[in-house]
Amino acid sequence: MCIRAPKIAFSFNGGKDSTVVLHLLRAAVQQAARAPDAASASGTAAAASVAFPPVAASGDANAATAAAVVRYFYFVRGDDFEELDAFVRDTDERYGLGITYLTDSDFKRGLDTFISDTGTQAILLGTRR
């Protein structure tokens, strides 16, 4: 199945694993955006399956490109530590992610609404299991 940007979303939860995946995802998007022809020529399925926009000429090209290609979302829960919420918001601001903050207490309903509203076809997340 071919997934066109920005039909990919990343569920960022602020944890260590999620943060590592966030940085790897941003790096992969940036690398692919810099050399889309070279990536497609390699014949890899991943390179041919995602269309990346060109890198912005000024500012933080990595943030601009990653935000244009991937949608980010975060489930806000009342029992999260304040430090976690602050870290997620700081990361959102620092990297210009444009995180969608989902507040529905029902995870499935919130996810269904997000997918319906955005047309997301694939969701990535960072977790150990």
XYZ file of N, CA and C in Angstrom:
387
model
N 0.839 -1.189 0.000
C 0.000 0.000 0.000
C 0.878 1.243 0.000
N 0.571 2.188 -0.818
C 1.324 3.430 -0.905
C 0.667 4.477 -0.013
N 1.447 5.066 0.879
C 0.925 6.092 1.791
C 1.557 7.416 1.409
N 0.742 8.391 1.097
C 1.229 9.712 0.725
C 1.196 10.638 1.938
N 2.231 11.421 2.077
C 2.288 12.404 3.149
C 1.184 13.428 2.916
N 0.585 14.006 3.908
C 0.764 13.757 5.331
C -0.256 12.770 5.905
N -0.326 11.591 5.363
C -1.251 10.565 5.845
C -0.624 9.711 6.948
N 0.561 10.088 7.402
C 1.263 9.370 8.463
C 1.167 10.204 9.735
N 0.919 9.552 10.858
C 0.847 10.251 12.140
C 1.740 9.548 13.152
N 2.224 10.315 14.107
C 3.058 9.778 15.174
C 2.404 10.095 16.506
N 2.175 9.056 17.296
C 1.602 9.213 18.631
C 2.744 9.450 19.611
N 2.958 10.706 19.943
C 4.043 11.082 20.849
C 3.510 11.121 22.272
N 4.153 10.366 23.170
C 3.672 10.349 24.553
C 4.667 10.947 25.538
N 5.804 11.422 25.043
C 6.771 12.078 25.904
C 7.712 11.144 26.641
N 7.530 9.848 26.499
C 8.409 8.884 27.153
C 9.746 8.772 26.437
N 10.678 8.052 27.051
C 12.020 7.914 26.462
C 11.971 7.245 25.094
N 11.275 6.130 24.995
C 11.203 5.411 23.724
C 10.530 6.258 22.654
N 9.461 6.916 23.020
C 8.731 7.764 22.085
C 9.598 8.933 21.616
N 10.391 9.484 22.511
C 11.267 10.600 22.160
C 12.359 10.160 21.194
N 12.909 8.967 21.420
C 13.922 8.429 20.494
C 13.304 8.232 19.112
N 12.116 7.633 19.057
C 11.464 7.408 17.766
C 11.138 8.744 17.094
N 10.731 9.735 17.870
C 10.460 11.059 17.317
C 11.693 11.590 16.589
N 12.856 11.520 17.232
C 14.074 12.053 16.621
C 14.508 11.220 15.413
N 14.352 9.905 15.494
C 14.676 9.055 14.344
C 13.742 9.355 13.163
N 12.464 9.547 13.458
C 11.481 9.859 12.422
C 11.806 11.191 11.758
N 12.108 12.200 12.557
C 12.451 13.509 12.003
C 13.708 13.433 11.142
N 14.694 12.658 11.576
C 15.925 12.501 10.804
C 15.655 11.775 9.485
N 14.828 10.746 9.529
C 14.502 9.986 8.309
C 13.745 10.856 7.314
N 12.817 11.654 7.805
C 12.053 12.548 6.935
C 12.993 13.560 6.295
N 13.886 14.126 7.094
C 14.830 15.117 6.578
C 15.752 14.504 5.522
N 16.257 13.319 5.799
C 17.152 12.648 4.860
C 16.432 12.337 3.549
N 15.230 11.837 3.631
C 14.466 11.511 2.435
C 14.103 12.765 1.645
N 13.825 13.856 2.345
C 13.460 15.101 1.672
C 14.650 15.716 0.942
N 15.838 15.485 1.447
C 17.035 16.040 0.809
C 17.385 15.311 -0.482
N 17.104 14.017 -0.539
C 17.494 13.237 -1.708
C 16.394 12.264 -2.112
N 15.211 12.767 -2.498
C 14.125 11.842 -2.841
C 14.439 10.973 -4.054
N 15.179 11.501 -5.024
C 15.506 10.705 -6.204
C 16.446 9.564 -5.854
N 17.418 9.837 -4.971
C 18.366 8.800 -4.575
C 17.658 7.715 -3.771
N 16.716 8.118 -2.917
C 15.990 7.136 -2.113
C 15.131 6.250 -3.006
N 14.473 6.849 -3.995
C 13.626 6.066 -4.892
C 14.453 5.139 -5.773
N 15.651 5.593 -6.155
C 16.513 4.788 -7.012
C 17.022 3.537 -6.308
N 17.060 3.586 -4.978
C 17.561 2.432 -4.237
C 16.607 1.250 -4.316
N 15.343 1.517 -4.669
C 14.376 0.445 -4.831
C 13.759 -0.028 -3.533
N 13.993 0.679 -2.439
C 13.399 0.250 -1.184
C 11.927 0.599 -1.159
N 11.134 -0.267 -0.580
C 9.679 -0.056 -0.527
C 9.341 1.198 0.255
N 10.040 1.431 1.371
C 9.736 2.590 2.203
C 10.004 3.885 1.456
N 11.098 3.929 0.729
C 11.444 5.149 0.008
C 10.423 5.438 -1.089
N 9.937 4.425 -1.747
C 9.003 4.616 -2.841
C 7.573 4.813 -2.353
N 7.294 4.509 -1.102
C 5.929 4.529 -0.595
C 5.499 5.864 -0.023
N 6.432 6.744 0.296
C 6.089 7.999 0.947
C 6.595 9.159 0.105
N 5.720 10.109 -0.171
C 6.110 11.291 -0.928
C 6.480 12.405 0.034
N 7.710 12.910 -0.048
C 8.179 13.955 0.851
C 8.247 15.285 0.122
N 7.843 16.364 0.788
C 7.931 17.682 0.170
C 9.382 18.169 0.171
N 9.700 19.188 -0.634
C 11.062 19.712 -0.630
C 11.372 20.402 0.689
N 12.658 20.479 1.010
C 13.105 21.126 2.245
C 12.942 22.630 2.105
N 12.491 23.273 3.178
C 12.327 24.721 3.166
C 13.681 25.402 2.999
N 13.690 26.561 2.344
C 14.947 27.256 2.063
C 15.515 27.956 3.289
N 14.674 28.357 4.223
C 15.176 29.058 5.402
C 14.505 28.525 6.646
N 15.033 28.917 7.798
C 14.492 28.463 9.072
C 14.943 27.045 9.373
N 14.265 26.405 10.306
C 14.594 25.025 10.667
C 13.953 24.109 9.640
N 14.709 23.761 8.612
C 14.186 22.927 7.528
C 13.727 21.579 8.049
N 14.431 21.044 9.040
C 14.060 19.754 9.595
C 12.667 19.817 10.206
N 12.402 20.853 10.981
C 11.082 21.000 11.604
C 10.014 21.242 10.551
N 10.307 22.115 9.590
C 9.316 22.439 8.561
C 8.969 21.210 7.732
N 9.968 20.438 7.371
C 9.741 19.257 6.550
C 9.002 18.188 7.331
N 9.455 17.909 8.551
C 8.827 16.867 9.361
C 7.383 17.216 9.679
N 7.107 18.481 9.945
C 5.738 18.887 10.263
C 4.836 18.763 9.042
N 5.392 18.982 7.850
C 4.598 18.890 6.632
C 4.297 17.441 6.253
N 5.136 16.529 6.669
C 5.018 15.134 6.269
C 4.262 14.306 7.292
N 4.478 14.557 8.553
C 3.925 13.726 9.624
C 3.011 14.566 10.512
N 1.878 14.004 10.858
C 0.994 14.637 11.848
C 1.351 14.033 13.206
N 1.362 14.866 14.220
C 1.715 14.406 15.565
C 0.505 14.577 16.476
N 0.316 13.611 17.372
C -0.775 13.761 18.335
C -0.369 13.213 19.693
N -1.062 13.716 20.714
C -0.770 13.378 22.103
C -2.093 13.280 22.860
N -2.278 12.191 23.576
C -3.476 12.031 24.395
C -3.259 12.689 25.749
N -4.027 13.718 26.038
C -3.956 14.419 27.314
C -4.787 13.643 28.323
N -4.150 13.294 29.432
C -4.863 12.579 30.497
C -4.698 13.355 31.791
N -5.705 13.354 32.590
C -5.671 14.108 33.833
C -4.673 13.594 34.848
N -4.245 12.332 34.726
C -3.350 11.764 35.730
C -1.876 11.759 35.312
N -1.543 12.436 34.203
C -0.138 12.528 33.795
C 0.609 13.491 34.706
N 1.898 13.261 34.856
C 2.735 14.170 35.640
C 2.831 15.512 34.920
N 2.853 16.583 35.691
C 2.970 17.925 35.106
C 4.236 18.043 34.272
N 5.313 17.403 34.720
C 6.589 17.459 34.005
C 6.482 16.809 32.625
N 5.693 15.747 32.538
C 5.502 15.070 31.256
C 4.748 15.973 30.285
N 3.654 16.559 30.760
C 2.892 17.480 29.914
C 3.762 18.656 29.471
N 4.572 19.188 30.388
C 5.455 20.307 30.060
C 6.491 19.889 29.015
N 7.022 18.673 29.144
C 8.009 18.184 28.184
C 7.392 18.042 26.796
N 6.190 17.493 26.728
C 5.515 17.326 25.438
C 5.279 18.692 24.800
N 4.775 19.643 25.577
C 4.501 20.981 25.035
C 5.793 21.690 24.618
N 6.857 21.532 25.408
C 8.147 22.124 25.065
C 8.700 21.514 23.775
N 8.599 20.200 23.644
C 9.064 19.516 22.440
C 8.270 19.975 21.225
N 6.971 20.103 21.397
C 6.095 20.585 20.324
C 6.555 21.963 19.860
N 6.782 22.850 20.796
C 7.195 24.215 20.467
C 8.610 24.258 19.886
N 9.531 23.533 20.495
C 10.942 23.547 20.074
C 11.113 23.073 18.630
N 10.380 22.032 18.258
C 10.551 21.443 16.927
C 9.432 21.809 15.956
N 8.497 22.646 16.390
C 7.421 23.078 15.493
C 6.581 21.929 14.976
N 6.235 21.003 15.863
C 5.542 19.789 15.449
C 4.069 20.004 15.129
N 3.447 20.967 15.771
C 2.013 21.169 15.573
C 1.201 20.008 16.120
N 1.567 19.553 17.298
C 0.894 18.403 17.912
C -0.590 18.694 18.103
N -1.413 17.714 17.777
C -2.839 17.761 18.082
C -3.015 17.148 19.460
N -3.587 17.885 20.388
C -3.784 17.411 21.756
C -5.194 16.832 21.865
N -5.265 15.518 22.004
C -6.550 14.820 22.075
C -6.979 14.716 23.527
N -8.200 15.148 23.796
C -8.677 15.189 25.180
C -9.814 14.220 25.460
N -10.239 13.475 24.459
C -11.322 12.515 24.669
C -10.871 11.458 25.670
N -11.671 11.208 26.688
C -11.297 10.226 27.718
C -11.373 8.789 27.198
N -12.069 8.587 26.093
C -12.163 7.267 25.484
C -11.116 7.187 24.375
N -10.074 6.379 24.581
C -8.955 6.287 23.658
C -9.406 5.934 22.244
N -10.214 4.900 22.119
C -10.652 4.448 20.792
C -11.456 5.530 20.074
N -12.373 6.148 20.780
C -13.186 7.200 20.159
C -12.307 8.390 19.742
N -11.361 8.766 20.603
C -10.449 9.863 20.290
C -9.601 9.557 19.068
N -9.107 8.325 18.999
C -8.296 7.913 17.862
C -9.133 7.858 16.583
N -10.339 7.324 16.684
C -11.239 7.283 15.525
C -11.531 8.692 15.002
N -11.760 9.625 15.906
C -12.038 11.011 15.515
C -10.821 11.623 14.839
N -9.637 11.396 15.411
C -8.404 11.925 14.831
C -8.204 11.390 13.410
N -8.372 10.094 13.239
C -8.193 9.468 11.922
C -9.217 10.014 10.931
N -10.446 10.119 11.363
C -11.510 10.635 10.507
C -11.250 12.092 10.102
N -10.825 12.908 11.062
C -10.595 14.334 10.805
C -9.369 14.590 9.932
N -8.358 13.731 10.028
C -7.090 13.992 9.336
C -6.858 13.117 8.108
N -7.598 12.036 7.980
C -7.363 11.123 6.867
C -6.115 10.273 7.050
N -5.650 10.166 8.280
C -4.449 9.387 8.591
C -4.628 7.939 8.159
N -3.582 7.381 7.533
C -3.609 5.996 7.076
C -2.625 5.106 7.825
N -1.648 5.702 8.502
C -0.663 4.917 9.239
C -0.266 5.695 10.499
N -0.137 4.976 11.606
C 0.255 5.598 12.869
C 1.507 4.905 13.385
N 2.499 5.711 13.747
C 3.722 5.211 14.353
C 3.700 5.563 15.828
N 4.346 4.741 16.634
C 4.494 5.063 18.045
C 5.771 4.437 18.555
N 6.269 4.991 19.635
C 7.501 4.475 20.226
C 7.223 3.828 21.551
N 7.398 2.528 21.584
C 7.185 1.778 22.818
C 8.064 0.551 22.790
N 8.366 0.027 23.952
C 9.244 -1.143 24.018
C 8.560 -2.428 23.622
N 7.288 -2.501 23.748
C 6.582 -3.759 23.461
C 5.987 -3.774 22.105
